[in-house]
PDB file of C-alpha atoms and ligand atoms in Angstrom:
ATOM      1  CA  MET A   1      -9.888  14.732   9.667  1.00 88.00           C
ATOM      2  CA  ALA A   2      -7.466  13.563   6.973  1.00 96.00           C
ATOM      3  CA  ALA A   3      -5.846  10.143   7.410  1.00 97.00           C
ATOM      4  CA  VAL A   4      -2.493  11.586   6.339  1.00 98.00           C
ATOM      5  CA  GLU A   5      -1.276  15.140   6.081  1.00 98.00           C
ATOM      6  CA  LEU A   6       2.295  15.931   5.058  1.00 98.00           C
ATOM      7  CA  ARG A   7       3.458  19.499   4.644  1.00 98.00           C
ATOM      8  CA  LYS A   8       6.814  20.420   3.165  1.00 98.00           C
ATOM      9  CA  LEU A   9       8.171  17.175   4.545  1.00 98.00           C
ATOM     10  CA  CYS A  10      11.914  16.590   4.079  1.00 98.00           C
ATOM     11  CA  PHE A  11      14.024  13.728   5.410  1.00 98.00           C
ATOM     12  CA  ARG A  12      17.703  12.914   5.149  1.00 98.00           C
ATOM     13  CA  TYR A  13      19.070   9.658   6.614  1.00 98.00           C
ATOM     14  CA  ALA A  14      21.948  10.145   9.076  1.00 97.00           C
ATOM     15  CA  GLY A  15      25.246   9.805   7.251  1.00 95.00           C
ATOM     16  CA  SER A  16      23.669  10.460   3.869  1.00 97.00           C
ATOM     17  CA  GLU A  17      24.334  13.663   1.943  1.00 95.00           C
ATOM     18  CA  LYS A  18      21.329  13.496  -0.355  1.00 97.00           C
ATOM     19  CA  PRO A  19      17.834  13.928   1.104  1.00 98.00           C
ATOM     20  CA  ALA A  20      15.562  10.874   0.660  1.00 98.00           C
ATOM     21  CA  LEU A  21      12.424  13.063   0.703  1.00 98.00           C
ATOM     22  CA  THR A  22      12.120  16.717  -0.323  1.00 98.00           C
ATOM     23  CA  ASP A  23       9.160  19.091   0.149  1.00 98.00           C
ATOM     24  CA  ILE A  24       6.468  16.417   0.170  1.00 98.00           C
ATOM     25  CA  ASP A  25       2.957  17.879   0.332  1.00 98.00           C
ATOM     26  CA  LEU A  26       0.392  15.109   0.490  1.00 98.00           C
ATOM     27  CA  THR A  27      -3.090  14.839   1.960  1.00 98.00           C
ATOM     28  CA  ILE A  28      -4.891  11.502   2.007  1.00 98.00           C
ATOM     29  CA  GLU A  29      -8.525  11.435   3.089  1.00 97.00           C
ATOM     30  CA  GLU A  30     -10.044   8.575   5.067  1.00 96.00           C
ATOM     31  CA  GLY A  31     -11.368   5.781   2.869  1.00 96.00           C
ATOM     32  CA  GLU A  32      -9.048   6.399  -0.090  1.00 97.00           C
ATOM     33  CA  SER A  33      -7.116   3.651  -1.886  1.00 97.00           C
ATOM     34  CA  ILE A  34      -3.791   5.098  -3.016  1.00 98.00           C
ATOM     35  CA  LEU A  35      -0.928   3.677  -5.002  1.00 98.00           C
ATOM     36  CA  ILE A  36       2.513   5.173  -4.375  1.00 98.00           C
ATOM     37  CA  THR A  37       4.837   4.330  -7.215  1.00 97.00           C
ATOM     38  CA  GLY A  38       8.073   5.512  -8.777  1.00 95.00           C
ATOM     39  CA  PRO A  39      11.529   4.230  -9.748  1.00 93.00           C
ATOM     40  CA  SER A  40      13.621   2.144  -7.365  1.00 93.00           C
ATOM     41  CA  GLY A  41      15.308   4.278  -4.690  1.00 95.00           C
ATOM     42  CA  CYS A  42      12.938   7.246  -5.201  1.00 97.00           C
ATOM     43  CA  GLY A  43      11.809   7.271  -1.547  1.00 98.00           C
ATOM     44  CA  LYS A  44       8.595   5.195  -1.379  1.00 97.00           C
ATOM     45  CA  SER A  45       9.629   3.068   1.617  1.00 96.00           C
ATOM     46  CA  THR A  46      11.032   6.148   3.340  1.00 98.00           C
ATOM     47  CA  LEU A  47       7.658   7.862   2.902  1.00 98.00           C
ATOM     48  CA  VAL A  48       5.712   4.983   4.462  1.00 97.00           C
ATOM     49  CA  ARG A  49       8.236   4.775   7.322  1.00 96.00           C
ATOM     50  CA  VAL A  50       7.292   8.370   8.164  1.00 97.00           C
ATOM     51  CA  LEU A  51       3.596   7.433   8.207  1.00 97.00           C
ATOM     52  CA  MET A  52       4.296   4.683  10.768  1.00 95.00           C
ATOM     53  CA  GLY A  53       6.476   7.002  12.893  1.00 96.00           C
ATOM     54  CA  LEU A  54       9.457   4.660  12.246  1.00 95.00           C
ATOM     55  CA  ILE A  55      10.989   7.861  10.920  1.00 97.00           C
ATOM     56  CA  PRO A  56      12.066   9.684  13.042  1.00 94.00           C
ATOM     57  CA  HIS A  57      11.779   7.266  16.010  1.00 96.00           C
ATOM     58  CA  SER A  58      13.688   4.231  14.674  1.00 95.00           C
ATOM     59  CA  TYR A  59      15.725   5.693  11.814  1.00 96.00           C
ATOM     60  CA  PRO A  60      18.100   8.498  12.766  1.00 96.00           C
ATOM     61  CA  GLY A  61      18.238  11.468  10.434  1.00 97.00           C
ATOM     62  CA  GLU A  62      17.038  14.998   9.883  1.00 97.00           C
ATOM     63  CA  LEU A  63      13.267  15.452   9.547  1.00 97.00           C
ATOM     64  CA  LYS A  64      11.836  18.826   8.557  1.00 98.00           C
ATOM     65  CA  GLY A  65       8.294  19.956   7.805  1.00 98.00           C
ATOM     66  CA  GLU A  66       5.129  18.438   9.257  1.00 98.00           C
ATOM     67  CA  ALA A  67       3.663  14.937   9.241  1.00 98.00           C
ATOM     68  CA  TYR A  68       0.293  14.058  10.782  1.00 98.00           C
ATOM     69  CA  VAL A  69      -1.457  10.700  10.777  1.00 98.00           C
ATOM     70  CA  PHE A  70      -5.085  10.964  11.976  1.00 97.00           C
ATOM     71  CA  GLY A  71      -4.062  14.259  13.552  1.00 97.00           C
ATOM     72  CA  MET A  72      -1.144  12.685  15.462  1.00 97.00           C
ATOM     73  CA  ASP A  73       2.137  14.491  14.930  1.00 98.00           C
ATOM     74  CA  VAL A  74       4.578  11.666  14.106  1.00 97.00           C
ATOM     75  CA  LYS A  75       7.480  13.645  15.578  1.00 96.00           C
ATOM     76  CA  ASN A  76       6.164  13.458  19.111  1.00 95.00           C
ATOM     77  CA  THR A  77       3.826  10.454  19.074  1.00 97.00           C
ATOM     78  CA  PRO A  78       5.239   7.069  20.143  1.00 95.00           C
ATOM     79  CA  VAL A  79       5.324   4.416  17.399  1.00 94.00           C
ATOM     80  CA  SER A  80       3.210   2.142  19.631  1.00 91.00           C
ATOM     81  CA  ARG A  81       0.412   4.729  19.651  1.00 93.00           C
ATOM     82  CA  ILE A  82       0.550   5.245  15.875  1.00 95.00           C
ATOM     83  CA  ALA A  83       0.410   1.445  15.507  1.00 92.00           C
ATOM     84  CA  THR A  84      -3.053   1.410  17.072  1.00 90.00           C
ATOM     85  CA  ARG A  85      -4.362   3.276  13.992  1.00 94.00           C
ATOM     86  CA  CYS A  86      -1.900   2.275  11.239  1.00 95.00           C
ATOM     87  CA  GLY A  87      -0.654  -1.161  10.265  1.00 93.00           C
ATOM     88  CA  ILE A  88       2.061  -1.925   7.763  1.00 93.00           C
ATOM     89  CA  VAL A  89       2.822  -5.110   5.845  1.00 90.00           C
ATOM     90  CA  PHE A  90       6.391  -5.158   4.545  1.00 86.00           C
ATOM     91  CA  GLN A  91       7.621  -6.897   1.410  1.00 81.00           C
ATOM     92  CA  ASN A  92       9.194  -9.723   3.379  1.00 81.00           C
ATOM     93  CA  PRO A  93       6.620 -11.227   5.794  1.00 78.00           C
ATOM     94  CA  ASP A  94       9.441 -13.087   7.544  1.00 76.00           C
ATOM     95  CA  ASN A  95      10.367  -9.844   9.325  1.00 78.00           C
ATOM     96  CA  GLN A  96       6.899  -9.638  10.780  1.00 81.00           C
ATOM     97  CA  LEU A  97       6.299 -13.160  12.084  1.00 86.00           C
ATOM     98  CA  PHE A  98       8.379 -14.099  15.075  1.00 85.00           C
ATOM     99  CA  THR A  99       6.469 -16.480  17.377  1.00 87.00           C
ATOM    100  CA  PHE A 100       5.920 -20.240  17.069  1.00 90.00           C
ATOM    101  CA  SER A 101       2.314 -20.152  15.850  1.00 95.00           C
ATOM    102  CA  VAL A 102       0.234 -18.020  13.516  1.00 96.00           C
ATOM    103  CA  GLU A 103      -2.296 -17.565  16.317  1.00 96.00           C
ATOM    104  CA  ASP A 104       0.343 -16.123  18.674  1.00 96.00           C
ATOM    105  CA  ASP A 105       1.607 -13.741  15.996  1.00 95.00           C
ATOM    106  CA  VAL A 106      -1.920 -12.487  15.347  1.00 96.00           C
ATOM    107  CA  ALA A 107      -2.563 -12.114  19.110  1.00 96.00           C
ATOM    108  CA  PHE A 108       0.703 -10.252  19.746  1.00 94.00           C
ATOM    109  CA  GLY A 109      -0.555  -6.735  18.875  1.00 91.00           C
ATOM    110  CA  PRO A 110      -3.811  -6.892  20.885  1.00 93.00           C
ATOM    111  CA  GLU A 111      -1.905  -8.433  23.821  1.00 93.00           C
ATOM    112  CA  ASN A 112       0.411  -5.423  23.794  1.00 88.00           C
ATOM    113  CA  LEU A 113      -2.644  -3.186  23.985  1.00 86.00           C
ATOM    114  CA  ALA A 114      -3.458  -5.082  27.208  1.00 89.00           C
ATOM    115  CA  LEU A 115      -6.947  -5.941  25.966  1.00 92.00           C
ATOM    116  CA  PRO A 116      -9.056  -8.458  27.937  1.00 95.00           C
ATOM    117  CA  PRO A 117      -8.440 -12.111  26.868  1.00 95.00           C
ATOM    118  CA  ASP A 118     -11.920 -12.636  25.384  1.00 96.00           C
ATOM    119  CA  GLU A 119     -11.532  -9.500  23.215  1.00 95.00           C
ATOM    120  CA  ILE A 120      -8.104 -10.748  22.068  1.00 96.00           C
ATOM    121  CA  GLY A 121      -9.674 -14.105  21.166  1.00 96.00           C
ATOM    122  CA  ARG A 122     -12.441 -12.396  19.163  1.00 94.00           C
ATOM    123  CA  ARG A 123      -9.927 -10.234  17.282  1.00 93.00           C
ATOM    124  CA  VAL A 124      -7.704 -13.193  16.443  1.00 96.00           C
ATOM    125  CA  ASP A 125     -10.702 -15.217  15.150  1.00 95.00           C
ATOM    126  CA  GLU A 126     -11.927 -12.307  13.059  1.00 90.00           C
ATOM    127  CA  ALA A 127      -8.504 -11.462  11.568  1.00 91.00           C
ATOM    128  CA  LEU A 128      -7.848 -15.108  10.617  1.00 94.00           C
ATOM    129  CA  ARG A 129     -11.324 -15.366   9.070  1.00 90.00           C
ATOM    130  CA  LEU A 130     -10.938 -12.118   7.097  1.00 85.00           C
ATOM    131  CA  VAL A 131      -7.771 -13.329   5.374  1.00 86.00           C
ATOM    132  CA  GLY A 132      -9.029 -16.918   5.089  1.00 87.00           C
ATOM    133  CA  ILE A 133      -6.376 -18.747   7.145  1.00 92.00           C
ATOM    134  CA  GLU A 134      -8.381 -20.131  10.102  1.00 95.00           C
ATOM    135  CA  HIS A 135      -7.018 -23.584   9.236  1.00 97.00           C
ATOM    136  CA  LEU A 136      -3.432 -22.356   9.779  1.00 97.00           C
ATOM    137  CA  ARG A 137      -3.927 -20.929  13.263  1.00 96.00           C
ATOM    138  CA  HIS A 138      -1.793 -23.588  14.996  1.00 97.00           C
ATOM    139  CA  SER A 139       0.855 -23.780  12.254  1.00 96.00           C
ATOM    140  CA  SER A 140       4.359 -22.459  12.709  1.00 95.00           C
ATOM    141  CA  PRO A 141       4.987 -19.430  10.441  1.00 93.00           C
ATOM    142  CA  ASN A 142       8.243 -21.134   9.358  1.00 91.00           C
ATOM    143  CA  ASN A 143       6.284 -23.951   7.731  1.00 92.00           C
ATOM    144  CA  LEU A 144       4.049 -21.724   5.607  1.00 92.00           C
ATOM    145  CA  SER A 145       4.397 -20.838   1.929  1.00 88.00           C
ATOM    146  CA  GLY A 146       5.323 -17.252   0.998  1.00 85.00           C
ATOM    147  CA  GLY A 147       1.677 -16.464   0.198  1.00 85.00           C
ATOM    148  CA  GLU A 148       0.446 -17.971   3.494  1.00 89.00           C
ATOM    149  CA  GLN A 149       3.088 -16.022   5.450  1.00 91.00           C
ATOM    150  CA  GLN A 150       1.934 -12.865   3.696  1.00 88.00           C
ATOM    151  CA  LYS A 151      -1.659 -13.594   4.785  1.00 89.00           C
ATOM    152  CA  ALA A 152      -0.508 -14.297   8.370  1.00 93.00           C
ATOM    153  CA  ALA A 153       1.365 -10.955   8.369  1.00 92.00           C
ATOM    154  CA  ILE A 154      -1.808  -9.195   7.176  1.00 91.00           C
ATOM    155  CA  ALA A 155      -3.877 -10.949   9.887  1.00 93.00           C
ATOM    156  CA  SER A 156      -1.366  -9.862  12.546  1.00 93.00           C
ATOM    157  CA  ILE A 157      -1.973  -6.265  11.459  1.00 92.00           C
ATOM    158  CA  LEU A 158      -5.770  -6.586  11.153  1.00 90.00           C
ATOM    159  CA  SER A 159      -6.097  -7.794  14.752  1.00 92.00           C
ATOM    160  CA  MET A 160      -5.067  -4.270  15.788  1.00 90.00           C
ATOM    161  CA  LYS A 161      -8.117  -2.983  13.840  1.00 88.00           C
ATOM    162  CA  PRO A 162      -6.123  -0.276  12.039  1.00 91.00           C
ATOM    163  CA  SER A 163      -7.897   2.475  10.093  1.00 94.00           C
ATOM    164  CA  LEU A 164      -4.909   2.872   7.759  1.00 96.00           C
ATOM    165  CA  LEU A 165      -3.440  -0.183   6.064  1.00 95.00           C
ATOM    166  CA  ILE A 166      -0.069   0.258   4.375  1.00 96.00           C
ATOM    167  CA  PHE A 167       1.489  -2.349   2.084  1.00 94.00           C
ATOM    168  CA  ASP A 168       5.088  -1.901   0.921  1.00 94.00           C
ATOM    169  CA  GLU A 169       5.563  -4.102  -2.164  1.00 92.00           C
ATOM    170  CA  PRO A 170       3.419  -6.951  -0.802  1.00 87.00           C
ATOM    171  CA  THR A 171       3.733  -9.073  -3.965  1.00 86.00           C
ATOM    172  CA  SER A 172       7.504  -8.951  -4.361  1.00 81.00           C
ATOM    173  CA  MET A 173       7.926 -12.481  -2.931  1.00 76.00           C
ATOM    174  CA  LEU A 174       4.951 -13.974  -4.777  1.00 80.00           C
ATOM    175  CA  ASP A 175       4.380 -15.660  -8.143  1.00 83.00           C
ATOM    176  CA  PRO A 176       2.030 -13.920 -10.631  1.00 88.00           C
ATOM    177  CA  SER A 177      -1.114 -15.823  -9.682  1.00 86.00           C
ATOM    178  CA  SER A 178      -0.550 -15.417  -5.903  1.00 83.00           C
ATOM    179  CA  SER A 179       0.144 -11.706  -6.534  1.00 86.00           C
ATOM    180  CA  ALA A 180      -3.173 -11.291  -8.321  1.00 89.00           C
ATOM    181  CA  SER A 181      -5.101 -13.057  -5.556  1.00 86.00           C
ATOM    182  CA  LEU A 182      -3.325 -11.094  -2.791  1.00 85.00           C
ATOM    183  CA  ILE A 183      -4.243  -7.755  -4.396  1.00 90.00           C
ATOM    184  CA  GLN A 184      -7.824  -8.980  -4.874  1.00 90.00           C
ATOM    185  CA  ARG A 185      -7.908 -10.066  -1.212  1.00 85.00           C
ATOM    186  CA  ILE A 186      -6.603  -6.696   0.058  1.00 89.00           C
ATOM    187  CA  PHE A 187      -9.400  -4.767  -1.589  1.00 92.00           C
ATOM    188  CA  GLU A 188     -12.086  -7.335  -0.666  1.00 89.00           C
ATOM    189  CA  LEU A 189     -10.834  -6.849   2.868  1.00 85.00           C
ATOM    190  CA  LYS A 190     -11.226  -3.086   2.603  1.00 90.00           C
ATOM    191  CA  ARG A 191     -14.789  -3.561   1.303  1.00 90.00           C
ATOM    192  CA  SER A 192     -15.752  -5.920   4.106  1.00 84.00           C
ATOM    193  CA  LEU A 193     -14.215  -3.619   6.767  1.00 84.00           C
ATOM    194  CA  ASP A 194     -16.072  -0.661   5.239  1.00 89.00           C
ATOM    195  CA  GLU A 195     -19.344  -2.641   5.276  1.00 89.00           C
ATOM    196  CA  THR A 196     -19.059  -3.062   9.042  1.00 81.00           C
ATOM    197  CA  GLY A 197     -19.074   0.716   9.449  1.00 80.00           C
ATOM    198  CA  GLY A 198     -15.349   1.435   9.080  1.00 81.00           C
ATOM    199  CA  LYS A 199     -13.643   3.767   6.644  1.00 91.00           C
ATOM    200  CA  THR A 200     -10.395   1.987   5.920  1.00 95.00           C
ATOM    201  CA  THR A 201      -7.671   3.840   4.050  1.00 97.00           C
ATOM    202  CA  VAL A 202      -5.298   1.743   1.936  1.00 97.00           C
ATOM    203  CA  ILE A 203      -1.852   2.915   0.832  1.00 98.00           C
ATOM    204  CA  ILE A 204       0.025   0.474  -1.343  1.00 97.00           C
ATOM    205  CA  VAL A 205       3.519   0.665  -2.793  1.00 97.00           C
ATOM    206  CA  GLU A 206       3.614  -1.704  -5.729  1.00 93.00           C
ATOM    207  CA  HIS A 207       4.995  -2.134  -9.227  1.00 89.00           C
ATOM    208  CA  ARG A 208       2.106  -4.299 -10.487  1.00 90.00           C
ATOM    209  CA  ILE A 209      -0.093  -1.393 -11.580  1.00 94.00           C
ATOM    210  CA  ASP A 210      -2.118  -3.664 -13.900  1.00 92.00           C
ATOM    211  CA  LEU A 211      -3.443  -5.654 -10.904  1.00 92.00           C
ATOM    212  CA  LEU A 212      -4.308  -2.561  -8.896  1.00 94.00           C
ATOM    213  CA  LEU A 213      -5.781  -0.073 -11.291  1.00 94.00           C
ATOM    214  CA  LYS A 214      -9.477  -0.889 -10.889  1.00 93.00           C
ATOM    215  CA  HIS A 215      -9.238  -0.561  -7.088  1.00 96.00           C
ATOM    216  CA  LEU A 216      -7.527   2.822  -6.839  1.00 97.00           C
ATOM    217  CA  SER A 217      -8.880   6.275  -6.053  1.00 96.00           C
ATOM    218  CA  ARG A 218      -5.526   7.968  -6.727  1.00 98.00           C
ATOM    219  CA  ILE A 219      -1.959   7.413  -7.871  1.00 98.00           C
ATOM    220  CA  VAL A 220       0.989   9.322  -6.435  1.00 98.00           C
ATOM    221  CA  VAL A 221       4.260   9.190  -8.410  1.00 97.00           C
ATOM    222  CA  VAL A 222       7.498   9.879  -6.527  1.00 97.00           C
ATOM    223  CA  SER A 223      10.774  10.639  -8.249  1.00 97.00           C
ATOM    224  CA  GLU A 224      14.056  11.457  -6.520  1.00 97.00           C
ATOM    225  CA  GLY A 225      12.264  12.094  -3.236  1.00 98.00           C
ATOM    226  CA  ARG A 226       9.605  14.439  -4.632  1.00 98.00           C
ATOM    227  CA  VAL A 227       5.949  13.926  -5.505  1.00 98.00           C
ATOM    228  CA  ILE A 228       5.870  14.670  -9.236  1.00 98.00           C
ATOM    229  CA  LEU A 229       2.326  13.513 -10.073  1.00 98.00           C
ATOM    230  CA  ASP A 230      -0.748  13.027  -7.894  1.00 98.00           C
ATOM    231  CA  GLY A 231      -4.352  12.493  -8.924  1.00 98.00           C
ATOM    232  CA  ASP A 232      -6.866  10.432 -10.867  1.00 97.00           C
ATOM    233  CA  PRO A 233      -5.252   7.057 -11.724  1.00 97.00           C
ATOM    234  CA  LEU A 234      -5.792   7.111 -15.488  1.00 96.00           C
ATOM    235  CA  ARG A 235      -4.756  10.755 -15.822  1.00 96.00           C
ATOM    236  CA  VAL A 236      -1.567  10.162 -13.808  1.00 98.00           C
ATOM    237  CA  LEU A 237      -0.689   7.126 -15.939  1.00 97.00           C
ATOM    238  CA  GLU A 238      -1.279   9.093 -19.134  1.00 97.00           C
ATOM    239  CA  ASP A 239       0.883  11.984 -17.878  1.00 97.00           C
ATOM    240  CA  SER A 240       3.591   9.479 -16.882  1.00 97.00           C
ATOM    241  CA  PHE A 241       3.398   7.913 -20.346  1.00 97.00           C
ATOM    242  CA  ARG A 242       3.697  11.272 -22.133  1.00 96.00           C
ATOM    243  CA  LYS A 243       6.532  12.440 -19.851  1.00 95.00           C
ATOM    244  CA  LYS A 244       8.296   9.062 -20.192  1.00 95.00           C
ATOM    245  CA  ILE A 245       8.438   8.550 -16.417  1.00 94.00           C
ATOM    246  CA  PRO A 246       9.747   5.011 -15.855  1.00 92.00           C
ATOM    247  CA  ILE A 247       6.833   3.348 -14.060  1.00 94.00           C
ATOM    248  CA  ASN A 248       5.093   0.108 -14.981  1.00 93.00           C
ATOM    249  CA  ILE A 249       2.240   1.372 -17.163  1.00 96.00           C
ATOM    250  CA  PRO A 250       0.286  -1.666 -18.428  1.00 95.00           C
ATOM    251  CA  PRO A 251       1.163  -2.222 -22.146  1.00 95.00           C
ATOM    252  CA  LEU A 252      -2.504  -2.176 -23.213  1.00 95.00           C
ATOM    253  CA  LEU A 253      -2.868   1.300 -21.699  1.00 96.00           C
ATOM    254  CA  GLN A 254       0.331   2.459 -23.403  1.00 96.00           C
ATOM    255  CA  ILE A 255      -1.188   1.505 -26.787  1.00 95.00           C
ATOM    256  CA  TYR A 256      -4.446   3.227 -25.801  1.00 95.00           C
ATOM    257  CA  PHE A 257      -2.623   6.443 -24.816  1.00 96.00           C
ATOM    258  CA  ARG A 258      -0.721   6.386 -28.103  1.00 95.00           C
ATOM    259  CA  VAL A 259      -3.777   5.995 -30.363  1.00 94.00           C
ATOM    260  CA  LYS A 260      -6.698   7.448 -28.397  1.00 94.00           C
ATOM    261  CA  ASP A 261      -6.707  10.945 -29.933  1.00 93.00           C
ATOM    262  CA  LYS A 262      -5.936   9.795 -33.466  1.00 92.00           C
ATOM    263  CA  CYS A 263      -8.623   7.092 -33.339  1.00 91.00           C
ATOM    264  CA  GLY A 264     -11.188   8.993 -31.242  1.00 90.00           C
ATOM    265  CA  LEU A 265     -11.244   6.460 -28.363  1.00 91.00           C
ATOM    266  CA  LYS A 266     -13.103   7.734 -25.304  1.00 89.00           C
ATOM    267  CA  ASN A 267     -12.462   4.994 -22.728  1.00 90.00           C
ATOM    268  CA  PRO A 268      -9.568   2.612 -22.113  1.00 92.00           C
ATOM    269  CA  PRO A 269     -10.076  -0.993 -23.231  1.00 92.00           C
ATOM    270  CA  ALA A 270     -10.123  -3.769 -20.628  1.00 89.00           C
ATOM    271  CA  THR A 271      -8.709  -6.392 -22.996  1.00 90.00           C
ATOM    272  CA  VAL A 272      -6.736  -6.597 -26.250  1.00 90.00           C
ATOM    273  CA  LYS A 273      -9.883  -7.983 -27.925  1.00 91.00           C
ATOM    274  CA  GLU A 274     -11.825  -4.898 -26.827  1.00 91.00           C
ATOM    275  CA  LEU A 275      -9.092  -2.633 -28.197  1.00 91.00           C
ATOM    276  CA  VAL A 276      -9.156  -4.434 -31.556  1.00 91.00           C
ATOM    277  CA  SER A 277     -12.920  -4.007 -31.646  1.00 90.00           C
ATOM    278  CA  MET A 278     -12.642  -0.279 -30.742  1.00 88.00           C
ATOM    279  CA  LEU A 279     -10.211   0.138 -33.628  1.00 88.00           C
ATOM    280  CA  GLY A 280     -12.743  -1.402 -36.015  1.00 87.00           C
ATOM    281  CA  GLY A 281     -11.064  -4.804 -36.255  1.00 81.00           C
ATOM    282  CA  PRO A 282     -12.836  -8.183 -36.518  1.00 75.00           C
ATOM    283  CA  THR A 283     -14.572  -9.315 -33.314  1.00 63.00           C
ATOM    284  CA  SER A 284     -16.129 -12.638 -34.217  1.00 58.00           C
ATOM    285  CA  ASN A 285     -13.395 -15.279 -33.796  1.00 56.00           C
ATOM    286  CA  GLY A 286     -11.846 -16.016 -30.393  1.00 49.00           C
TER     287      GLY A 286
HETATM  288  N1  ATP B 301      18.191   2.947   6.266  1.00 95.33           N
HETATM  289  C1  ATP B 301      18.727   3.767   5.342  1.00 95.33           C
HETATM  290  N2  ATP B 301      19.852   4.467   5.595  1.00 95.33           N
HETATM  291  C2  ATP B 301      20.404   5.305   4.677  1.00 95.33           C
HETATM  292  N3  ATP B 301      19.872   5.524   3.462  1.00 95.33           N
HETATM  293  C3  ATP B 301      18.735   4.864   3.146  1.00 95.33           C
HETATM  294  C4  ATP B 301      18.118   3.945   4.064  1.00 95.33           C
HETATM  295  N4  ATP B 301      17.005   3.436   3.466  1.00 95.33           N
HETATM  296  C5  ATP B 301      16.951   3.997   2.245  1.00 95.33           C
HETATM  297  N5  ATP B 301      17.982   4.851   2.050  1.00 95.33           N
HETATM  298  C6  ATP B 301      18.221   5.678   0.843  1.00 95.33           C
HETATM  299  O1  ATP B 301      17.121   6.579   0.693  1.00 95.33           O
HETATM  300  C7  ATP B 301      16.712   6.669  -0.673  1.00 95.33           C
HETATM  301  C8  ATP B 301      15.266   6.214  -0.813  1.00 95.33           C
HETATM  302  O2  ATP B 301      15.201   4.835  -0.503  1.00 95.33           O
HETATM  303  P1  ATP B 301      13.836   4.040  -0.355  1.00 95.33           P
HETATM  304  O3  ATP B 301      14.166   2.706   0.222  1.00 95.33           O
HETATM  305  O4  ATP B 301      12.854   4.881   0.375  1.00 95.33           O
HETATM  306  O5  ATP B 301      13.395   3.917  -1.905  1.00 95.33           O
HETATM  307  P2  ATP B 301      12.235   3.039  -2.566  1.00 95.33           P
HETATM  308  O6  ATP B 301      11.510   3.950  -3.489  1.00 95.33           O
HETATM  309  O7  ATP B 301      11.442   2.349  -1.498  1.00 95.33           O
HETATM  310  O8  ATP B 301      13.070   1.976  -3.432  1.00 95.33           O
HETATM  311  P3  ATP B 301      12.660   0.480  -3.878  1.00 95.33           P
HETATM  312  O9  ATP B 301      11.655   0.611  -4.991  1.00 95.33           O
HETATM  313  O10 ATP B 301      13.953  -0.101  -4.376  1.00 95.33           O
HETATM  314  O11 ATP B 301      12.113  -0.244  -2.670  1.00 95.33           O
HETATM  315  C9  ATP B 301      17.683   5.793  -1.461  1.00 95.33           C
HETATM  316  O12 ATP B 301      18.710   6.627  -1.950  1.00 95.33           O
HETATM  317  C10 ATP B 301      18.237   4.827  -0.411  1.00 95.33           C
HETATM  318  O13 ATP B 301      19.539   4.436  -0.737  1.00 95.33           O
HETATM  319 MG1   MG B 302      11.090   0.314  -1.033  1.00 95.33          MG
END
């Protein structure tokens, strides 16, 4: 069964004349790591709201077409049921943390599932360990740094043991080095969940393509509410470059795309030094 299946999906927010999503066809298999990108206002957050059932259940509007998440039809499945399989981390973790201790926030989801107390305790311990914040369990979320709050928000989702993890611009509140370590942490997390027999699907909306590229199975580019490119990450970036689609293609790749045919380059360079060497430049110093 696919993790996500959207067929001819259209959505228009109530009171808005223009549709936010138009004719979206998208299938995401279990275990994939997908980047959804595209210019501001193109519909990325709207798309992930559909996957959580927040559209249509919390946002009024007109939804047409079909949307299934693990076979559940989002139109007639309660958000609370979808939340047992899908967890979302929003760009502002503040919206997600609302109790007086990290531990209580992380326990909130499993408590709502009415799980036995010892199972809740195990889940909280495991989620805190996975994101590396056991030492913050008794802290108030208000006293944490942006990066720590982001980790607490991720732990509060992991305690529900979701099969689909969605991140909507998780690094937007973080400095460059915290952004890099958060992205690294997300995919380490996926690997460790997969090692314990799971098949976790990751969907991430993010502008920092450079940090993500090596982790992705696919890139989906959305423009004005439509999927305009979908496929192998490098191919999608090259198509975006040639079609001048305004997404954040790493500069090194832009140079590679420009010269690869003329200079007979077969693979993208990982560093500027490697590119210089591929182009026959000096390699010895520095
Ligand atoms: N709650 C809402 N009510 C009405 N219109 C909305 C609402 N949320 C978003 N929109 C509109 O829907 C369209 C898509 O917005 P959306 O937030 O999904 O874009 P986005 O790609 O996530 O943008 P960004 O990169 O800035 O986060 C935009 O035209 C936006 O103004
Ligand atoms: Mg958005």
